[in-house]
XYZ file of C-alpha atoms in Angstrom:
733
model
C -10.401 -1.074 -13.812
C -10.236 -4.770 -12.781
C -12.557 -6.206 -9.795
C -10.231 -7.832 -7.380
C -10.686 -10.506 -4.391
C -10.365 -9.079 -0.818
C -6.853 -9.181 0.613
C -5.385 -12.318 3.173
C -6.460 -9.894 5.852
C -9.969 -9.626 5.044
C -12.406 -13.175 6.355
C -15.085 -12.919 4.859
C -17.682 -15.539 5.089
C -21.977 -15.889 4.241
C -23.839 -17.570 5.793
C -27.171 -18.831 5.705
C -29.063 -18.090 8.680
C -27.681 -18.823 11.984
C -31.193 -21.601 13.722
C -32.145 -20.785 17.712
C -32.585 -23.271 19.683
C -36.499 -21.938 19.849
C -37.865 -18.954 19.311
C -38.969 -15.843 21.490
C -43.039 -16.497 22.735
C -44.192 -17.973 25.816
C -43.825 -22.229 26.393
C -44.849 -24.410 28.612
C -42.921 -26.801 30.617
C -44.780 -29.587 32.515
C -43.550 -32.486 35.061
C -45.705 -35.311 35.324
C -44.533 -38.959 36.787
C -45.604 -42.173 35.835
C -45.433 -46.210 37.116
C -45.417 -48.947 33.964
C -45.018 -52.777 33.155
C -45.014 -53.866 30.245
C -46.239 -51.016 28.587
C -48.997 -50.915 31.291
C -49.306 -48.398 33.565
C -49.463 -49.329 37.675
C -50.978 -46.216 38.945
C -53.751 -45.291 36.963
C -56.361 -44.521 40.277
C -53.504 -43.074 42.087
C -51.664 -40.501 39.485
C -48.889 -38.289 41.234
C -50.492 -34.544 41.189
C -48.449 -32.882 37.222
C -45.925 -29.789 38.277
C -46.261 -27.009 35.412
C -44.387 -23.664 35.237
C -44.226 -21.754 32.855
C -41.492 -18.749 30.766
C -41.192 -16.696 28.764
C -38.676 -15.887 26.101
C -38.274 -12.565 24.913
C -36.673 -10.798 21.934
C -37.481 -7.210 20.133
C -40.048 -6.981 18.433
C -41.429 -4.138 18.474
C -38.365 -2.227 19.397
C -35.012 -2.708 18.553
C -32.010 -1.505 20.424
C -30.423 0.963 17.953
C -26.273 -0.335 19.509
C -27.992 -3.415 17.714
C -28.063 -1.626 14.231
C -23.745 -2.569 13.232
C -24.037 -0.008 10.413
C -26.498 0.592 7.260
C -25.959 0.506 2.999
C -25.395 3.646 1.791
C -25.013 5.460 4.751
C -28.250 7.738 6.378
C -28.265 11.109 4.820
C -25.569 9.731 2.343
C -26.146 10.922 -1.808
C -24.728 9.217 -4.497
C -24.254 7.021 -7.114
C -26.649 4.745 -5.661
C -28.842 3.266 -9.655
C -27.247 -0.236 -8.756
C -27.603 -0.866 -5.174
C -29.225 -2.627 -3.573
C -29.217 -0.914 0.168
C -28.560 -2.753 3.163
C -29.093 -3.691 7.310
C -26.412 -5.438 8.979
C -26.805 -6.104 13.140
C -24.530 -6.909 15.539
C -27.020 -9.306 16.716
C -26.555 -12.215 14.672
C -29.329 -14.192 15.453
C -31.944 -11.253 15.676
C -33.560 -12.086 12.079
C -34.235 -15.630 13.616
C -35.267 -15.480 16.432
C -38.957 -15.326 16.104
C -40.666 -16.819 14.500
C -43.621 -15.629 11.962
C -47.535 -18.485 11.990
C -46.700 -20.873 9.840
C -43.827 -20.950 9.194
C -42.242 -23.900 9.798
C -38.754 -23.867 8.136
C -37.278 -20.717 10.546
C -37.419 -17.812 7.929
C -36.810 -14.147 8.198
C -39.795 -12.422 10.231
C -38.234 -9.035 8.669
C -37.767 -7.170 5.679
C -35.495 -3.778 3.953
C -37.989 -1.763 2.326
C -36.634 1.073 -0.083
C -39.718 3.661 -0.645
C -39.168 6.543 -2.538
C -40.067 9.907 -1.675
C -44.522 9.971 -2.296
C -44.625 6.686 -0.468
C -44.979 6.360 2.241
C -48.746 8.769 4.877
C -45.955 8.884 7.267
C -42.707 10.159 5.343
C -43.758 11.321 2.076
C -40.442 13.076 1.730
C -38.115 9.895 2.128
C -36.323 11.602 4.969
C -36.575 8.423 7.063
C -39.609 9.311 9.105
C -42.607 6.838 10.788
C -45.052 8.335 13.745
C -45.534 7.575 16.976
C -48.813 4.857 18.017
C -49.208 2.597 20.530
C -49.149 -1.634 19.722
C -53.282 -1.148 20.437
C -52.795 1.109 17.528
C -51.370 -0.851 15.802
C -52.941 -3.614 15.748
C -55.798 -2.463 15.135
C -55.911 1.178 13.007
C -58.792 3.785 14.137
C -58.018 5.207 10.508
C -60.862 3.476 7.926
C -58.849 0.763 5.164
C -55.794 0.060 6.964
C -54.817 -2.557 7.654
C -52.490 -3.403 10.458
C -50.463 -6.527 11.699
C -52.588 -10.139 13.221
C -50.767 -10.613 16.045
C -52.386 -12.771 19.191
C -50.839 -13.181 22.617
C -50.123 -10.697 25.964
C -49.560 -7.424 24.410
C -48.893 -4.743 25.768
C -51.609 -1.990 23.756
C -50.033 0.968 25.749
C -46.465 0.754 24.986
C -45.586 2.774 22.106
C -44.199 1.638 19.089
C -42.381 3.428 15.519
C -44.823 3.080 13.103
C -45.815 3.576 9.048
C -48.531 3.377 6.770
C -47.763 1.986 2.918
C -49.918 2.177 0.331
C -51.616 -1.663 -0.097
C -50.189 -1.056 -4.210
C -47.041 0.227 -3.150
C -46.685 -1.918 -0.593
C -46.659 -5.404 -2.605
C -44.515 -3.683 -5.441
C -41.602 -3.557 -3.796
C -42.547 -6.279 -0.274
C -40.806 -9.210 -0.707
C -43.401 -12.534 -1.336
C -42.490 -14.868 0.477
C -40.051 -17.558 -0.377
C -37.647 -14.887 -1.122
C -37.086 -13.603 2.770
C -34.918 -16.337 3.557
C -33.407 -15.052 -0.150
C -32.695 -11.612 1.502
C -31.240 -12.658 5.208
C -28.323 -14.805 6.176
C -25.136 -14.653 7.898
C -22.011 -12.556 7.797
C -18.838 -13.907 10.151
C -16.345 -11.447 9.768
C -11.766 -12.316 10.720
C -10.175 -9.628 9.559
C -7.038 -7.537 10.915
C -8.447 -3.723 13.113
C -9.023 -1.364 10.997
C -10.041 1.680 10.817
C -12.722 3.036 8.302
C -15.428 5.181 8.248
C -17.094 5.856 4.728
C -19.667 2.851 4.930
C -19.844 0.033 6.524
C -16.655 -0.736 9.138
C -15.464 -3.939 9.225
C -14.298 -5.414 12.871
C -14.638 -8.990 13.242
C -17.486 -10.439 14.564
C -20.615 -11.777 13.567
C -23.912 -10.447 11.862
C -26.984 -10.537 10.516
C -27.502 -8.739 7.381
C -30.948 -7.512 5.864
C -30.540 -7.045 2.149
C -33.647 -4.890 0.232
C -34.436 -6.542 -3.298
C -35.324 -2.042 -4.777
C -32.525 -1.400 -6.751
C -33.161 3.081 -5.947
C -33.011 3.598 -9.595
C -35.323 6.673 -9.910
C -33.020 9.795 -9.296
C -33.678 11.216 -4.960
C -34.760 10.576 -1.525
C -34.504 7.153 -0.355
C -35.975 6.532 2.828
C -35.799 2.587 4.044
C -37.105 0.905 7.055
C -36.377 -2.571 8.685
C -39.929 -3.665 9.350
C -41.920 -6.615 10.685
C -43.463 -9.171 8.529
C -45.320 -10.055 12.212
C -48.697 -10.780 11.366
C -48.037 -10.348 7.615
C -47.730 -14.457 6.922
C -50.609 -14.151 4.012
C -49.983 -10.973 2.799
C -47.136 -9.720 1.164
C -47.920 -11.206 -2.455
C -51.053 -9.320 -5.116
C -54.773 -9.618 -4.025
C -53.579 -9.705 -0.938
C -55.551 -7.165 0.421
C -58.510 -6.617 -0.485
C -60.324 -4.270 0.735
C -57.372 -2.214 2.221
C -56.172 1.074 1.225
C -52.983 0.330 3.615
C -51.393 -1.211 5.488
C -50.047 -0.172 9.184
C -46.125 -1.888 9.442
C -44.210 -1.850 12.801
C -40.853 0.372 11.671
C -38.246 -0.829 13.553
C -35.539 0.893 11.893
C -35.353 3.619 9.745
C -33.322 5.735 8.082
C -33.338 7.943 4.090
C -29.829 8.407 1.164
C -30.228 10.131 -2.125
C -29.215 9.096 -5.216
C -27.690 11.478 -7.716
C -26.152 9.505 -10.395
C -26.165 12.620 -11.908
C -24.563 14.659 -9.256
C -22.074 11.808 -7.399
C -18.678 10.103 -7.109
C -17.680 8.263 -10.070
C -14.909 5.984 -8.529
C -13.751 4.423 -11.630
C -14.308 7.236 -13.446
C -11.712 9.371 -10.853
C -9.446 6.300 -10.227
C -8.997 5.851 -14.171
C -8.559 10.435 -14.440
C -5.762 10.194 -11.348
C -3.611 7.986 -13.559
C -4.084 8.664 -16.988
C -1.712 10.852 -17.325
C 1.129 8.620 -16.464
C -0.673 5.329 -19.459
C 2.143 6.456 -21.793
C 5.213 7.529 -19.152
C 5.207 7.648 -15.733
C 6.884 10.016 -15.456
C 4.113 12.176 -15.843
C 3.401 11.012 -12.869
C 6.225 12.602 -10.575
C 5.919 15.908 -8.209
C 7.473 18.310 -10.412
C 5.973 21.302 -12.854
C 4.958 20.225 -16.113
C 7.576 20.653 -18.802
C 6.922 24.194 -20.823
C 6.520 22.564 -25.096
C 9.082 22.843 -26.904
C 12.979 23.115 -26.844
C 15.035 25.893 -24.889
C 16.971 28.323 -27.671
C 19.213 28.951 -24.694
C 21.646 28.181 -21.984
C 19.599 29.808 -19.440
C 16.089 28.560 -20.823
C 18.099 24.822 -20.216
C 19.289 25.306 -17.119
C 15.472 26.560 -15.741
C 14.040 23.227 -17.362
C 16.579 20.882 -15.936
C 15.790 22.531 -12.498
C 12.524 22.281 -12.725
C 12.814 18.842 -14.240
C 14.632 18.279 -10.662
C 11.339 19.562 -8.933
C 12.576 22.854 -7.919
C 10.692 25.529 -8.368
C 11.252 29.845 -8.331
C 10.674 31.726 -5.122
C 10.839 35.001 -4.046
C 14.516 35.942 -2.570
C 16.950 38.991 -1.402
C 20.025 38.566 -0.175
C 21.640 39.677 2.710
C 22.511 42.836 0.861
C 19.126 43.992 0.599
C 19.215 43.331 -2.781
C 15.642 41.432 -4.008
C 16.263 38.228 -6.490
C 14.707 35.569 -6.514
C 16.052 31.923 -5.223
C 15.803 27.692 -5.781
C 14.147 25.788 -2.973
C 13.178 22.008 -3.253
C 11.094 20.760 -0.610
C 11.898 16.773 1.198
C 9.184 15.673 -1.611
C 11.441 14.913 -5.076
C 10.843 13.380 -8.590
C 14.066 11.752 -8.737
C 16.801 11.117 -6.297
C 18.773 13.445 -4.164
C 22.933 13.405 -4.025
C 24.165 12.948 -0.794
C 25.542 16.136 0.402
C 29.570 16.559 2.405
C 29.553 14.904 6.142
C 30.404 18.468 6.842
C 27.487 20.450 5.412
C 24.860 19.128 8.667
C 28.346 20.119 10.713
C 26.809 21.110 13.244
C 25.208 22.602 16.484
C 24.828 26.219 14.538
C 22.541 29.154 14.656
C 22.021 30.545 11.858
C 20.983 28.671 8.475
C 24.091 30.751 6.429
C 25.913 26.897 6.305
C 23.266 25.471 4.564
C 22.587 28.084 1.848
C 23.120 26.425 -2.215
C 25.628 29.449 -4.330
C 25.245 29.017 -8.247
C 28.940 30.528 -9.218
C 27.975 29.872 -12.741
C 24.110 32.070 -12.242
C 24.265 33.997 -9.395
C 21.357 32.133 -7.408
C 20.550 30.853 -4.743
C 19.619 27.154 -3.616
C 17.667 28.002 -0.172
C 16.702 24.155 0.283
C 18.274 22.409 3.450
C 18.371 26.697 4.891
C 14.685 26.944 4.261
C 14.703 22.926 6.083
C 16.877 24.492 8.910
C 15.523 27.747 9.323
C 12.163 25.947 9.184
C 12.317 23.106 11.859
C 13.981 25.582 14.451
C 10.965 27.998 13.801
C 8.890 24.904 14.268
C 10.203 23.917 16.998
C 10.899 28.100 18.579
C 6.536 27.465 18.414
C 6.894 25.076 20.927
C 7.677 25.833 24.063
C 7.445 22.639 25.837
C 9.676 21.397 23.020
C 12.361 24.546 23.434
C 12.207 24.693 27.441
C 13.728 21.010 27.236
C 15.604 21.066 24.937
C 17.893 24.800 26.772
C 16.993 23.187 29.760
C 18.441 20.241 29.119
C 21.760 22.113 27.568
C 21.909 24.307 30.250
C 22.055 22.046 32.252
C 25.204 19.332 30.451
C 26.772 23.286 31.057
C 26.807 23.609 34.464
C 28.200 18.577 34.919
C 30.524 19.906 32.125
C 31.839 22.543 34.686
C 30.935 20.128 37.432
C 33.003 18.039 36.641
C 35.979 19.875 34.705
C 36.162 21.872 37.927
C 36.491 18.727 40.099
C 39.127 16.759 37.353
C 41.374 20.175 38.174
C 41.937 19.348 41.822
C 43.477 16.037 42.000
C 41.464 15.774 45.852
C 38.647 15.213 44.262
C 39.071 14.421 41.270
C 37.177 10.956 42.145
C 34.195 12.606 43.669
C 31.065 11.841 42.445
C 29.297 14.630 42.367
C 26.080 13.510 42.245
C 26.615 12.315 45.821
C 24.879 14.714 48.106
C 27.428 15.946 50.993
C 26.569 13.174 53.415
C 27.735 10.234 51.271
C 30.661 13.199 50.885
C 31.409 13.053 54.492
C 32.049 8.969 54.979
C 33.681 8.659 52.491
C 35.981 11.282 54.079
C 35.566 9.130 56.972
C 36.306 5.594 55.833
C 39.191 7.065 53.778
C 42.944 5.465 54.395
C 44.996 7.411 57.136
C 42.444 10.163 58.168
C 42.593 8.365 62.134
C 46.627 9.313 61.872
C 45.327 12.380 59.876
C 42.991 13.541 62.547
C 45.548 13.172 65.670
C 48.136 15.330 64.063
C 45.540 17.675 63.564
C 44.668 18.096 67.377
C 48.225 17.416 68.792
C 49.040 20.369 66.109
C 50.775 23.838 67.840
C 46.806 25.910 67.561
C 49.017 29.083 67.296
C 49.640 30.479 64.147
C 52.239 29.542 61.690
C 53.437 30.738 58.160
C 51.045 29.572 55.508
C 50.656 26.043 53.791
C 51.970 26.428 50.395
C 48.393 25.997 48.598
C 47.864 22.511 46.821
C 48.907 21.445 43.322
C 45.685 22.264 40.784
C 45.827 20.377 37.143
C 44.473 22.750 34.147
C 40.550 22.523 33.871
C 39.356 19.601 31.586
C 37.795 21.162 28.130
C 34.805 19.332 27.649
C 36.325 17.562 24.968
C 38.423 15.938 27.607
C 35.995 15.480 29.403
C 33.689 13.440 26.320
C 37.328 10.962 26.114
C 37.602 10.116 29.868
C 34.514 6.855 30.358
C 33.920 7.853 33.786
C 33.008 11.700 33.018
C 31.314 10.935 29.873
C 28.477 8.066 31.856
C 27.568 11.528 34.051
C 27.224 13.581 31.399
C 24.954 10.547 29.065
C 23.571 10.135 32.590
C 22.116 13.375 32.940
C 21.066 13.914 29.344
C 19.062 10.677 29.497
C 17.341 12.350 32.438
C 16.925 15.335 30.753
C 15.510 14.747 28.070
C 12.340 12.339 28.054
C 10.433 13.698 25.308
C 13.005 15.186 22.704
C 13.379 12.021 20.489
C 9.788 11.422 19.864
C 9.265 15.004 19.287
C 11.553 14.843 16.904
C 11.291 11.618 15.488
C 7.219 12.879 14.841
C 9.180 15.885 12.918
C 11.189 13.187 9.881
C 7.949 12.079 9.987
C 7.338 16.001 8.437
C 4.270 16.081 10.944
C 4.225 19.807 11.552
C 5.381 21.032 8.131
C 3.540 23.642 6.322
C 2.009 22.696 2.994
C 3.801 24.983 0.798
C 7.333 23.333 2.005
C 6.122 20.232 1.258
C 4.733 21.628 -2.332
C 5.777 25.391 -2.794
C 3.947 25.472 -5.931
C -0.307 24.660 -6.460
C 0.594 23.804 -9.371
C 2.567 21.236 -8.690
C -0.583 19.192 -7.049
C -3.363 20.416 -9.510
C -7.043 18.445 -8.787
C -7.741 15.166 -9.851
C -3.789 14.589 -10.068
C -1.924 12.595 -7.830
C 1.617 12.459 -8.094
C 4.820 10.033 -6.509
C 8.040 11.187 -4.502
C 11.003 10.079 -2.879
C 11.856 12.000 -0.090
C 15.506 13.982 0.235
C 17.084 12.981 2.926
C 19.267 15.498 3.779
C 15.744 17.599 3.874
C 14.933 16.170 6.848
C 19.004 15.921 8.197
C 18.669 20.054 7.779
C 14.855 20.701 8.794
C 15.479 17.659 12.603
C 19.187 19.337 12.947
C 17.165 23.232 13.149
C 15.117 21.624 15.932
C 18.493 19.785 17.346
C 20.406 23.251 17.110
C 17.710 25.197 19.805
C 19.564 26.436 23.367
C 22.980 26.579 20.684
C 24.698 30.121 23.471
C 28.212 28.933 24.036
C 30.623 27.544 23.128
C 30.533 24.099 25.552
C 26.737 23.831 24.413
C 29.165 22.787 20.105
C 31.488 20.247 21.695
C 28.125 18.960 24.189
C 25.978 18.528 21.148
C 27.602 15.426 19.678
C 26.839 13.326 22.941
C 23.389 14.937 23.037
C 22.298 14.190 19.135
C 23.664 11.184 20.206
C 21.301 10.215 23.487
C 18.533 11.217 20.874
C 19.494 8.903 18.202
C 19.980 5.837 20.338
C 16.475 7.056 22.548
C 14.710 6.397 18.975
C 16.624 5.383 16.025
C 14.403 7.414 13.749
C 13.060 5.988 11.004
C 13.478 8.904 7.396
C 10.781 7.914 5.036
C 12.127 7.282 1.308
C 9.204 7.820 -1.066
C 6.209 8.588 -0.589
C 2.372 9.657 -2.208
C 0.701 13.396 -2.846
C -3.713 12.575 -3.970
C -5.502 15.568 -4.651
C -8.546 14.497 -4.985
C -12.576 14.625 -4.361
C -11.480 10.344 -4.180
C -9.736 11.379 -0.525
C -12.912 13.694 1.143
C -15.136 10.664 -0.384
C -13.124 7.626 1.227
C -11.750 9.396 4.291
C -10.624 6.185 4.238
C -9.398 3.574 1.700
C -6.144 0.231 1.085
C -3.406 1.104 -0.258
C -0.927 -0.252 -0.630
C 2.798 -0.501 -2.155
C 5.274 -3.525 -2.753
C 8.860 -3.633 -3.591
C 9.832 -7.337 -5.221
C 6.612 -8.560 -4.728
C 6.169 -8.142 -0.418
C 4.392 -5.147 1.449
C 6.291 -1.903 2.413
C 6.212 -0.659 5.569
C 4.293 2.808 5.611
C 5.374 5.389 7.962
C 1.791 8.058 7.911
C -1.199 9.051 6.040
C -2.572 12.094 6.808
C -5.170 13.794 5.127
C -3.911 17.733 4.370
C -6.731 19.140 3.844
C -10.362 17.765 2.392
C -9.749 16.732 -0.815
C -5.691 16.110 -0.167
C -4.085 12.753 1.684
C 0.116 12.554 1.332
C 0.994 9.140 2.321
C 5.267 7.980 2.918
C 6.901 4.606 2.850
C 10.312 3.569 4.659
C 11.352 1.799 1.374
C 10.996 2.781 -2.546
C 7.979 0.130 -4.162
C 8.149 -0.873 -6.908
C 4.122 -1.244 -8.224
C 1.271 1.367 -5.759
C -2.344 0.008 -5.539
C -5.523 2.207 -5.003
C -8.603 0.180 -3.697
C -11.940 1.551 -2.848
C -12.580 0.257 1.291
C -12.553 -2.408 2.756
C -16.234 -2.479 4.009
C -16.916 -2.205 -0.244
C -18.915 -4.760 0.714
C -21.781 -3.585 -1.266
C -24.852 -5.817 -2.760
C -25.956 -4.710 -6.839
C -24.758 -5.104 -9.340
C -21.437 -3.277 -11.652
C -22.913 -0.313 -14.245
C -23.138 -2.219 -16.790
C -25.667 -3.228 -14.942
C -24.209 -7.649 -14.858
C -23.121 -9.473 -11.817
C -19.323 -10.362 -11.685
C -19.203 -14.593 -10.954
C -17.255 -15.621 -8.208
C -15.856 -19.318 -7.299
C -18.082 -20.864 -4.822
C -16.179 -23.914 -4.373
C -12.388 -25.451 -3.725
C -9.671 -23.513 -2.996
C -10.828 -20.402 -5.142
C -13.854 -19.585 -3.105
C -15.133 -16.156 -3.979
C -12.599 -15.249 -5.768
C -14.055 -13.670 -9.257
C -14.219 -16.165 -11.938
C -13.905 -14.159 -14.764
C -17.379 -14.329 -16.289
C -20.119 -12.140 -15.851
C -24.482 -13.214 -15.660
C -26.418 -12.732 -17.309
C -23.813 -13.356 -20.937
C -23.144 -10.125 -22.864
C -23.589 -12.418 -25.666
C -27.611 -12.876 -24.919
C -27.309 -9.139 -25.109
C -29.593 -9.070 -21.289
C -28.642 -7.883 -18.419
C -30.089 -8.264 -14.418
C -32.571 -5.066 -14.565
C -34.492 -8.077 -17.036
C -35.084 -9.904 -13.707
C -37.059 -7.270 -12.051
C -41.096 -7.062 -11.266
C -43.088 -4.863 -13.277
C -43.476 -0.834 -12.508
C -45.658 0.254 -10.022
C -48.731 1.681 -12.701
C -46.776 1.736 -15.080
C -43.525 3.149 -12.808
C -39.950 1.883 -14.217
C -39.335 -1.512 -12.774
C -37.251 -1.933 -9.716
C -37.997 -4.070 -7.629
C -36.187 -8.127 -7.997
C -38.233 -10.954 -8.811
C -36.753 -13.651 -6.865
C -39.254 -16.638 -8.061
C -40.812 -15.172 -10.472
C -41.946 -16.961 -13.609
C -38.261 -15.512 -15.133
C -36.708 -16.055 -11.331
C -33.539 -14.652 -11.084
C -32.265 -17.203 -8.644
C -32.890 -19.926 -11.031
C -31.148 -18.242 -13.408
C -28.334 -17.284 -11.595
C -28.179 -20.828 -9.674
C -27.361 -21.884 -13.601
C -24.530 -19.146 -14.507
C -23.234 -20.734 -11.781
C -23.383 -24.136 -12.451
C -24.674 -24.768 -8.875
C -26.016 -27.792 -7.340
C -29.088 -26.691 -7.297
C -30.805 -23.734 -6.360
C -27.888 -21.331 -4.491
C -28.661 -20.771 -1.178
C -28.823 -17.859 1.080
C -25.431 -17.487 1.952
C -24.285 -18.220 -1.777
C -26.461 -16.334 -3.151
C -25.675 -12.533 -1.271
C -21.545 -13.954 -2.316
C -22.312 -13.432 -5.577
C -24.652 -10.079 -5.815
C -21.370 -8.706 -3.051
C -19.671 -5.633 -5.667
C -16.339 -6.107 -5.451
C -14.230 -2.939 -4.587
C -12.662 -1.317 -7.480
C -8.629 -1.300 -7.869
C -5.909 1.440 -9.746
C -3.184 -0.141 -9.156
C 0.576 1.837 -10.488
C 2.582 0.003 -12.634
C 5.223 0.762 -12.523
C 5.607 3.464 -9.361
C 6.537 6.498 -11.436
C 9.862 6.988 -8.752
C 12.889 7.544 -11.553
C 16.168 6.235 -9.916
C 17.814 9.885 -11.899
C 20.057 10.974 -9.084
C 20.407 14.986 -9.553
């Protein structure tokens, strides 16, 4: 398991802050006119009146619009192993933490802080559920309860408006709140430039600029935690111990809150799960192929060796009843094979067919059927017939082709009408007759003719009715039939494309025996193109009833292939693991010769089962924690994997850790003392053994790390597991 840099499609830049042109507040503009000469005023006795105007720059103060919150980590309601994580919130409004100016601070400093509070540490949220009390702004500023200190706010405020508040005991407040000189290092601006990504675990990375506020407390003890984004306006000078003598509680404005549970013992451990998935292939990648596990011992009889070979080739024994009614077994293998499937004779799927008998394979030596392709054809037909829209379109298309062929055959048997267009309306045919050569002469002769009945004229000579095969050889007739096929099959090509990607195929047809994909397993496979061909043929053969349908079938199939040029997958991966449920979307990179392989399909067949299909057989597969895994914290060894701060490798791991493992120290040696002898869990950024100073020295930074550099070093790199080589053998059977 290694920490690796982000892929090129993920470009994130960290900035120290985003300084506003001016902060929120009420401003007065004064305009006056002065007339001077050589520095002396000439209009002192006739001074023009001044012009003044006031305006207000408003920003969030007591309320935060929900649309301003891009994401939180850990996610609201999440339960997992978060012992080494620093919770954070990402805000869509990148300038928000610096829009207001804390009184007494001349330089831009955040007015927001993120407090992580455990069960029993707040009066309004004793169970750490992220709850709060709604009070008026007046009760926030001037609490009625004795011993409660509210923020010292000035200005013209509407004290009757409601806001979200929490009361925190003074000792808890001083234990968890960042110090004044720590606020800047816990807030930064993030500029994200990334390809569109559909992700749903934790935070979603989309392009844009965001503000990030991080906490400085690790949730080290098991149990629920509430996270509150609080305003520090009016609390400057109170953030250090001993600054609120005589007060028992501090009242804070909570702009946003959520909760999560740290459950390190029963939580998902992604690293362990990833290692467990690929562990069987450490000695032999073939152990990760989709087949039954080989039985111990060696085969003692030819029959046993035969069965072992079949199982090695990915087959399963299934119940089978012959046409004679005999109950026996047959071999079945789905489209997912552990090795390269052999090519079948071209006439095997010459079709069209009305039964699956053509796809049965019989082993004369052992008297056993292979029903793989017959089952595929039957399944394709069943899926097609179960879709009323598809089956109606397929039947209507074949009937329309049959009718057109009959019309063309009739026209071809009559020399006088052989060149008529069957699609032309009657009026157009009549006009053609009027405009034909000799029509006038024939009309005059008809009018002069004796109208008395005479001998019946001899019937015109007729040619033999054309067969469908003959019509297909006639370019004009074929063009007419093609027009019908195109008009009558608007959705069939796309429907068959989806079927070729195994959409709608039941899972037991893909993995006929659950023992082939046990829990917490990963299986690689190749695709048997003949199986998919049989599946698609079963759906395409719907509506075949007559010999005309059979003769016109090649034309219809040609139309369906030309419409979309169906892409049949070549290989894929199946994962059955809790990891799939925990990471609904994660990075899975497959390459061949260093070039990325095209991903044709990725679907959850069940909450814990993921199917991935590629258009080529990869030689390297990488499973990677979701890209939104830009989490702040430390690794499982309680250290930080340092990153380059400059140069072409900026952001990439340096290969060293802080603190140095040889020192025997960890990041937890840079924590504030625990409250009342409790477990230390809050980073001491600028104390006697300041974490920022020590980390800056380890990074060989030019001075103290800036907030952006500090955030970069605290990023937990996504986990990555590499499969080399891909467990898909070149063996053919």
